[in-house]
Amino acid sequence: MMTTRRFLAKITAGFVAATMLAGSFTLPAMAAPKKEFKLAWSIYVGWMPWQYAAEQGIVKKWADKYGIKIDVVQFNDYVESVNQYTAGAFDAVTVTNMDALSIPAAGGVDSTAVIVGDFSNGNDAVMLKGKDKLADIKGQKVNLVEFSVSHYLLARALESVKMTEAKDIKVVSTSDADLVAAWSTPDVTAVVTWNPLVAEILKSPDAKKVFDSSQIPGEIIDLAVANSAVLKDNPNFGKALAGIWYETMALMSAKDAAGTAARTAMGKASGTDLAGYEAQLAATRMFYKADEALAFVRGPEPKATMKKVAGFLFDHGLLGNGAPSAEAVGIAFPDGSTYGDAKNVKFRFTDSFMAAAAEGKL
C-alpha cells in the first residue's frame, strides 16, 4: 500500500495567480448558503473512515438529516486534493495541520479544522543503515519527500540532538514510490518516511529506527478542514461532518464483528489487510470519541505545535512569497487566542462541532 497523505506542496505566487485569473480562487466573502457540498480525501489510515462512511450510507444519513447533499471524493494525489480545495473546487478536505497552514492558509484561503481526527504516534520514522543512534546521522545524505511531514520530523529529530539541516546533513528529495527501492542501494544510508513504508524498510536486517513521531506526540495532526466562510454560512455542513465522523468512529472502534468488518474494509480499500491496517492504527493516536478530540484541541499542544510548524515553514520558504516572519499567517484557537498576525487569521481550530457531538446535540 502507498499512503498519499504526506506530501507538502510548495505554494507559489504562480499557483495563486493562476487560480485567481481562472475565477476559481475562493475568498471568504464569496461564500453563501447552499445545499450541496464536496469533501476531498486521500488514502491514509486516519482518513479511510470517510470512504467507508460514504459506502455504508452514513454520509447520506447525516446529510439528509440537515437537508443537504455531501459528495465525498477520493483523490489519488494528496497535493492535488489540497490544491483543488484551495482553488475553491471543494468545500472541505482531509489535510495535515502543516499542509493546512502552508497551502490554503498561506494562499489566502481562510480554513477551519472541523474535525481533529488523530495524530501520528509512531507512523513516521527516521531510519539509518547499520547505525542505531540518531547522532550517527551527522554527515549523511537523508532521502525523504522534501517539504513533507517527514522533512518536519527530521528537523525535530535533529533539534533533539543539537544538529541542523544546514550544517549537519544533506536532504535528498525522493518520491515515496522510490524510497523502499532506494534503501536497498548502497548509496542510501538514511531515510525518513511513514507507514507502511517504514514497516517495509525495517524488514531489512541493517535498518535501524532511531527516531519516530511518538517522540513528538501531537505534532503531526490529521484533520478535516472546511472553508471558513462556507462553514459560517452553512453550519449544518459542519454538524453533518461531525455526525458522520463520530458515528463511523464508534463503528470502527467497536470490539465486535461489525468493528472488525469495518476495519477490514478500510484496510482493503487502502491496499492492505486487517492486520496491516490495525498495525497502522496502533501507531496512530485516533480520537475515536469527540471528548478525546476536545481535550486535545483545547489543551496546550496545538498552540505549541503550530508555532513550531510555522517556524519550519518559514525557514523553508513555505509561508508564501514575501512572508516577513513565521507569524505572517494568523492561527486562531478555540479559546480565542491567536498565534501570528491577528489581522491575517487564515487557519482556525474550532471546538464547536466536536463539542456538539460530545454533548449529543447534533
Short mmCIF file of C-alpha atoms in Angstrom, two decimals:
data_model
loop_
_atom_site.label_atom_id
_atom_site.label_comp_id
_atom_site.label_asym_id
_atom_site.label_seq_id
_atom_site.Cartn_x
_atom_site.Cartn_y
_atom_site.Cartn_z
CA MET A 1 0.00 0.00 0.00
CA MET A 2 1.15 3.52 -0.77
CA THR A 3 -0.22 6.16 1.59
CA THR A 4 -0.52 9.52 -0.12
CA ARG A 5 -1.29 11.86 2.79
CA ARG A 6 2.17 13.13 3.44
CA PHE A 7 3.27 15.39 0.62
CA LEU A 8 3.55 19.13 1.13
CA ALA A 9 3.03 21.30 -1.94
CA LYS A 10 5.09 24.45 -2.06
CA ILE A 11 2.69 27.31 -2.70
CA THR A 12 3.92 29.76 -5.31
CA ALA A 13 2.62 33.09 -6.45
CA GLY A 14 2.06 31.48 -9.83
CA PHE A 15 -0.45 28.96 -8.47
CA VAL A 16 -2.40 31.62 -6.60
CA ALA A 17 -2.34 33.98 -9.56
CA ALA A 18 -3.44 31.28 -11.98
CA THR A 19 -6.40 30.23 -9.88
CA MET A 20 -7.49 33.82 -9.35
CA LEU A 21 -7.32 34.51 -13.06
CA ALA A 22 -9.37 31.40 -13.67
CA GLY A 23 -12.04 32.77 -11.36
CA SER A 24 -11.94 29.80 -9.02
CA PHE A 25 -9.94 31.18 -6.11
CA THR A 26 -12.19 31.13 -3.04
CA LEU A 27 -12.24 34.13 -0.75
CA PRO A 28 -14.35 34.11 2.42
CA ALA A 29 -16.66 36.87 1.19
CA MET A 30 -17.74 34.72 -1.76
CA ALA A 31 -19.44 32.04 0.34
CA ALA A 32 -23.22 31.81 0.58
CA PRO A 33 -25.89 29.42 1.89
CA LYS A 34 -26.19 26.34 -0.30
CA LYS A 35 -27.40 22.75 -0.29
CA GLU A 36 -24.63 20.74 -1.98
CA PHE A 37 -21.11 20.28 -0.64
CA LYS A 38 -17.97 18.40 -1.64
CA LEU A 39 -15.27 16.90 0.58
CA ALA A 40 -11.96 15.75 -0.94
CA TRP A 41 -10.00 13.00 0.75
CA SER A 42 -6.97 10.82 0.01
CA ILE A 43 -5.75 7.47 1.27
CA TYR A 44 -4.29 7.39 4.76
CA VAL A 45 -5.02 5.25 7.80
CA GLY A 46 -6.83 8.09 9.59
CA TRP A 47 -8.88 9.16 6.60
CA MET A 48 -10.20 5.81 5.39
CA PRO A 49 -13.34 6.26 7.54
CA TRP A 50 -14.65 8.90 5.12
CA GLN A 51 -14.86 6.42 2.26
CA TYR A 52 -16.36 3.75 4.48
CA ALA A 53 -18.98 6.21 5.75
CA ALA A 54 -19.93 7.09 2.18
CA GLU A 55 -20.19 3.44 1.13
CA GLN A 56 -22.24 2.47 4.19
CA GLY A 57 -24.77 5.28 3.78
CA ILE A 58 -23.61 7.15 6.89
CA VAL A 59 -22.76 10.25 4.83
CA LYS A 60 -26.20 10.27 3.23
CA LYS A 61 -27.91 9.69 6.60
CA TRP A 62 -26.38 12.79 8.18
CA ALA A 63 -26.67 14.92 5.05
CA ASP A 64 -30.36 14.03 4.79
CA LYS A 65 -30.84 14.99 8.45
CA TYR A 66 -29.76 18.53 7.62
CA GLY A 67 -31.39 18.73 4.21
CA ILE A 68 -28.13 18.87 2.30
CA LYS A 69 -26.05 16.70 -0.02
CA ILE A 70 -22.39 15.83 0.63
CA ASP A 71 -20.23 14.32 -2.10
CA VAL A 72 -17.14 12.53 -0.73
CA VAL A 73 -14.50 12.42 -3.48
CA GLN A 74 -11.30 10.37 -3.37
CA PHE A 75 -8.06 11.75 -4.80
CA ASN A 76 -5.08 9.53 -5.56
CA ASP A 77 -2.86 12.63 -5.35
CA TYR A 78 -2.98 14.30 -1.95
CA VAL A 79 -1.37 17.53 -3.14
CA GLU A 80 -3.96 17.84 -5.89
CA SER A 81 -6.81 17.39 -3.40
CA VAL A 82 -5.49 20.22 -1.23
CA ASN A 83 -4.81 22.43 -4.25
CA GLN A 84 -8.34 21.82 -5.58
CA TYR A 85 -9.76 22.75 -2.20
CA THR A 86 -7.59 25.86 -2.13
CA ALA A 87 -8.82 26.79 -5.61
CA GLY A 88 -12.44 26.58 -4.42
CA ALA A 89 -13.49 23.37 -6.15
CA PHE A 90 -14.19 21.68 -2.79
CA ASP A 91 -15.75 22.89 0.44
CA ALA A 92 -13.66 20.65 2.70
CA VAL A 93 -10.56 18.46 2.54
CA THR A 94 -8.61 15.98 4.63
CA VAL A 95 -5.22 17.50 5.36
CA THR A 96 -2.43 17.63 7.93
CA ASN A 97 -2.05 20.64 10.21
CA MET A 98 1.19 21.61 8.46
CA ASP A 99 -0.29 21.49 4.97
CA ALA A 100 -3.43 23.35 6.06
CA LEU A 101 -1.19 26.23 7.09
CA SER A 102 1.21 26.12 4.14
CA ILE A 103 -1.25 25.62 1.28
CA PRO A 104 -4.73 27.14 1.74
CA ALA A 105 -3.89 29.45 4.65
CA ALA A 106 -0.65 30.78 3.15
CA GLY A 107 -2.50 31.03 -0.17
CA GLY A 108 -5.11 33.32 1.36
CA VAL A 109 -7.96 30.85 1.91
CA ASP A 110 -9.42 31.04 5.41
CA SER A 111 -9.90 27.47 6.66
CA THR A 112 -11.30 25.88 9.82
CA ALA A 113 -10.42 22.49 11.31
CA VAL A 114 -13.85 20.96 11.88
CA ILE A 115 -12.56 17.50 12.88
CA VAL A 116 -9.29 16.80 14.69
CA GLY A 117 -9.12 13.12 13.85
CA ASP A 118 -5.76 11.82 15.04
CA PHE A 119 -2.06 12.41 15.31
CA SER A 120 0.85 10.26 14.23
CA ASN A 121 2.22 8.32 17.19
CA GLY A 122 4.96 6.28 15.58
CA ASN A 123 3.79 6.08 11.97
CA ASP A 124 6.63 8.38 10.84
CA ALA A 125 10.27 7.46 11.44
CA VAL A 126 13.95 8.22 10.83
CA MET A 127 15.93 5.10 9.89
CA LEU A 128 19.67 4.57 9.48
CA LYS A 129 21.54 1.76 7.78
CA GLY A 130 23.74 -0.17 10.21
CA LYS A 131 23.66 2.61 12.83
CA ASP A 132 21.48 2.59 15.91
CA LYS A 133 21.87 6.13 17.26
CA LEU A 134 20.32 9.30 15.87
CA ALA A 135 23.61 11.14 16.37
CA ASP A 136 25.09 8.88 13.69
CA ILE A 137 23.08 10.75 11.07
CA LYS A 138 25.68 13.53 11.10
CA GLY A 139 27.30 13.98 7.69
CA GLN A 140 24.85 11.68 5.91
CA LYS A 141 22.59 12.24 2.92
CA VAL A 142 18.99 11.75 4.02
CA ASN A 143 16.41 10.55 1.50
CA LEU A 144 12.86 11.80 2.07
CA VAL A 145 9.92 13.55 0.42
CA GLU A 146 11.09 17.15 0.60
CA PHE A 147 8.76 19.64 2.34
CA SER A 148 6.62 16.79 3.68
CA VAL A 149 5.90 15.95 7.30
CA SER A 150 8.92 13.61 7.01
CA HIS A 151 11.01 16.72 6.46
CA TYR A 152 9.45 18.29 9.54
CA LEU A 153 10.09 15.12 11.57
CA LEU A 154 13.74 15.21 10.51
CA ALA A 155 14.04 18.83 11.61
CA ARG A 156 12.60 17.97 15.02
CA ALA A 157 14.86 14.92 15.31
CA LEU A 158 17.95 16.96 14.51
CA GLU A 159 16.90 19.56 17.04
CA SER A 160 16.78 16.86 19.72
CA VAL A 161 20.49 16.14 19.22
CA LYS A 162 21.50 19.77 18.67
CA MET A 163 22.05 19.42 14.94
CA THR A 164 20.65 21.38 12.00
CA GLU A 165 19.79 20.51 8.42
CA ALA A 166 22.03 23.24 7.04
CA LYS A 167 25.15 22.22 8.94
CA ASP A 168 24.94 18.51 9.62
CA ILE A 169 23.10 16.61 6.86
CA LYS A 170 22.03 16.89 3.24
CA VAL A 171 18.43 16.26 2.18
CA VAL A 172 17.92 14.23 -0.99
CA SER A 173 14.37 14.70 -2.27
CA THR A 174 12.96 11.27 -3.14
CA SER A 175 9.48 10.19 -4.17
CA ASP A 176 7.71 7.96 -1.68
CA ALA A 177 7.25 5.48 -4.52
CA ASP A 178 11.03 5.12 -4.72
CA LEU A 179 12.09 5.11 -1.07
CA VAL A 180 11.90 1.35 -0.39
CA ALA A 181 13.85 0.56 -3.55
CA ALA A 182 16.34 3.32 -2.77
CA TRP A 183 17.01 1.80 0.64
CA SER A 184 18.30 -1.37 -0.99
CA THR A 185 21.03 0.54 -2.83
CA PRO A 186 24.42 1.00 -1.13
CA ASP A 187 24.42 4.79 -1.56
CA VAL A 188 21.29 5.31 0.55
CA THR A 189 22.07 5.17 4.26
CA ALA A 190 19.38 7.33 5.86
CA VAL A 191 15.65 7.57 5.14
CA VAL A 192 12.72 9.37 6.72
CA THR A 193 9.22 8.21 5.77
CA TRP A 194 5.87 6.96 7.06
CA ASN A 195 3.99 3.70 7.35
CA PRO A 196 3.61 1.32 5.62
CA LEU A 197 6.97 2.22 4.06
CA VAL A 198 8.61 2.28 7.50
CA ALA A 199 7.49 -1.31 8.10
CA GLU A 200 8.84 -2.39 4.73
CA ILE A 201 12.25 -0.81 5.30
CA LEU A 202 12.50 -2.20 8.82
CA LYS A 203 12.26 -5.71 7.37
CA SER A 204 15.87 -5.17 6.25
CA PRO A 205 18.29 -6.53 8.87
CA ASP A 206 20.52 -3.46 8.52
CA ALA A 207 17.68 -0.95 9.11
CA LYS A 208 17.57 0.73 12.50
CA LYS A 209 14.81 3.11 13.62
CA VAL A 210 16.46 5.95 15.53
CA PHE A 211 13.58 8.44 15.91
CA ASP A 212 9.84 8.41 15.32
CA SER A 213 6.76 10.57 15.71
CA SER A 214 5.91 9.07 19.11
CA GLN A 215 8.79 11.25 20.35
CA ILE A 216 6.97 14.39 19.18
CA PRO A 217 3.40 13.37 20.07
CA GLY A 218 0.62 15.62 18.86
CA GLU A 219 2.70 17.46 16.25
CA ILE A 220 1.68 15.66 13.05
CA ILE A 221 -2.11 16.08 13.16
CA ASP A 222 -4.67 14.80 10.65
CA LEU A 223 -7.71 17.00 10.11
CA ALA A 224 -10.85 17.58 8.11
CA VAL A 225 -10.93 21.30 7.34
CA ALA A 226 -13.61 23.38 5.68
CA ASN A 227 -13.65 26.80 4.06
CA SER A 228 -14.39 29.14 6.97
CA ALA A 229 -16.87 31.32 5.09
CA VAL A 230 -18.73 28.31 3.74
CA LEU A 231 -18.89 26.92 7.27
CA LYS A 232 -20.10 30.22 8.73
CA ASP A 233 -22.92 30.48 6.21
CA ASN A 234 -23.72 26.77 6.36
CA PRO A 235 -23.21 25.50 9.92
CA ASN A 236 -25.27 22.41 9.15
CA PHE A 237 -22.44 21.26 6.90
CA GLY A 238 -20.10 21.21 9.89
CA LYS A 239 -22.70 19.45 12.04
CA ALA A 240 -23.19 16.79 9.38
CA LEU A 241 -19.43 16.23 9.07
CA ALA A 242 -19.16 15.74 12.82
CA GLY A 243 -22.12 13.39 12.87
CA ILE A 244 -20.66 11.32 10.05
CA TRP A 245 -17.26 11.16 11.66
CA TYR A 246 -18.22 10.12 15.16
CA GLU A 247 -20.80 7.56 14.06
CA THR A 248 -18.08 5.98 11.93
CA MET A 249 -15.54 6.21 14.77
CA ALA A 250 -17.90 4.35 17.11
CA LEU A 251 -18.44 1.67 14.50
CA MET A 252 -14.79 1.09 13.57
CA SER A 253 -13.52 1.10 17.16
CA ALA A 254 -16.06 -1.44 18.38
CA LYS A 255 -14.62 -4.73 19.63
CA ASP A 256 -17.23 -6.80 17.82
CA ALA A 257 -17.89 -8.34 14.41
CA ALA A 258 -19.14 -5.04 12.98
CA GLY A 259 -15.99 -3.22 14.10
CA THR A 260 -13.77 -5.92 12.63
CA ALA A 261 -15.71 -5.79 9.37
CA ALA A 262 -15.31 -2.01 9.20
CA ARG A 263 -11.56 -2.12 9.83
CA THR A 264 -11.18 -4.97 7.35
CA ALA A 265 -12.98 -2.96 4.67
CA MET A 266 -10.89 0.14 5.36
CA GLY A 267 -7.69 -1.89 5.20
CA LYS A 268 -8.68 -3.49 1.91
CA ALA A 269 -9.68 -0.13 0.42
CA SER A 270 -6.26 1.28 1.33
CA GLY A 271 -4.38 -1.63 -0.23
CA THR A 272 -3.64 -3.79 2.80
CA ASP A 273 -5.48 -6.27 5.03
CA LEU A 274 -6.93 -6.18 8.54
CA ALA A 275 -3.60 -6.93 10.20
CA GLY A 276 -1.80 -4.29 8.15
CA TYR A 277 -4.44 -1.68 8.85
CA GLU A 278 -4.53 -2.40 12.56
CA ALA A 279 -0.73 -2.15 12.70
CA GLN A 280 -1.02 1.37 11.29
CA LEU A 281 -3.82 2.22 13.73
CA ALA A 282 -1.54 1.09 16.57
CA ALA A 283 0.94 3.80 15.57
CA THR A 284 -1.79 6.42 15.28
CA ARG A 285 -3.49 8.22 18.16
CA MET A 286 -7.05 8.12 16.89
CA PHE A 287 -9.58 10.28 18.69
CA TYR A 288 -12.43 7.81 18.50
CA LYS A 289 -14.59 9.87 20.86
CA ALA A 290 -15.41 13.53 20.49
CA ASP A 291 -14.48 14.31 24.10
CA GLU A 292 -10.97 12.95 23.45
CA ALA A 293 -10.56 15.29 20.48
CA LEU A 294 -11.91 18.17 22.55
CA ALA A 295 -9.41 17.59 25.33
CA PHE A 296 -6.61 17.68 22.79
CA VAL A 297 -7.71 20.72 20.79
CA ARG A 298 -8.47 22.70 23.97
CA GLY A 299 -5.13 21.77 25.51
CA PRO A 300 -1.72 23.41 25.10
CA GLU A 301 -0.39 21.03 22.42
CA PRO A 302 -1.90 22.61 19.27
CA LYS A 303 -0.61 26.07 20.20
CA ALA A 304 2.92 24.85 20.84
CA THR A 305 2.87 22.65 17.75
CA MET A 306 1.61 25.30 15.34
CA LYS A 307 4.34 27.69 16.50
CA LYS A 308 6.96 25.03 15.67
CA VAL A 309 5.27 24.22 12.36
CA ALA A 310 5.09 27.88 11.34
CA GLY A 311 8.79 28.24 12.11
CA PHE A 312 9.66 25.23 9.96
CA LEU A 313 7.53 26.51 7.08
CA PHE A 314 9.02 29.99 7.23
CA ASP A 315 12.58 28.63 7.32
CA HIS A 316 11.84 26.66 4.13
CA GLY A 317 10.03 29.46 2.31
CA LEU A 318 6.64 27.78 2.55
CA LEU A 319 4.53 30.56 4.06
CA GLY A 320 4.13 32.39 0.77
CA ASN A 321 6.39 34.66 -1.20
CA GLY A 322 7.50 37.65 0.82
CA ALA A 323 6.34 36.38 4.21
CA PRO A 324 8.23 38.60 6.67
CA SER A 325 8.28 36.11 9.53
CA ALA A 326 6.90 32.86 10.89
CA GLU A 327 3.99 34.91 12.25
CA ALA A 328 2.84 36.15 8.83
CA VAL A 329 -0.28 33.97 8.86
CA GLY A 330 -2.55 34.11 11.89
CA ILE A 331 -3.77 30.91 13.55
CA ALA A 332 -6.79 31.00 15.89
CA PHE A 333 -7.55 28.56 18.69
CA PRO A 334 -10.80 27.58 20.45
CA ASP A 335 -10.12 29.78 23.48
CA GLY A 336 -9.97 32.88 21.28
CA SER A 337 -6.19 33.23 21.37
CA THR A 338 -4.13 33.71 18.23
CA TYR A 339 -0.61 32.90 17.12
CA GLY A 340 0.81 35.09 14.38
CA ASP A 341 -0.83 38.07 12.69
CA ALA A 342 -4.22 38.60 14.34
CA LYS A 343 -5.21 40.75 11.34
CA ASN A 344 -4.44 37.92 8.91
CA VAL A 345 -6.02 34.86 10.54
CA LYS A 346 -6.38 32.19 7.86
CA PHE A 347 -6.32 28.95 9.86
CA ARG A 348 -8.65 28.20 12.74
CA PHE A 349 -9.12 25.38 15.23
CA THR A 350 -12.72 25.20 16.43
CA ASP A 351 -14.24 23.00 19.10
CA SER A 352 -17.85 23.85 18.18
CA PHE A 353 -18.80 20.82 16.12
CA MET A 354 -16.84 18.29 18.14
CA ALA A 355 -18.43 19.72 21.30
CA ALA A 356 -21.88 19.33 19.79
CA ALA A 357 -21.06 15.69 19.05
CA ALA A 358 -19.73 15.11 22.57
CA GLU A 359 -22.84 16.67 24.10
CA GLY A 360 -25.25 14.76 21.87
CA LYS A 361 -26.51 17.98 20.29
CA LEU A 362 -26.02 17.19 16.63
#
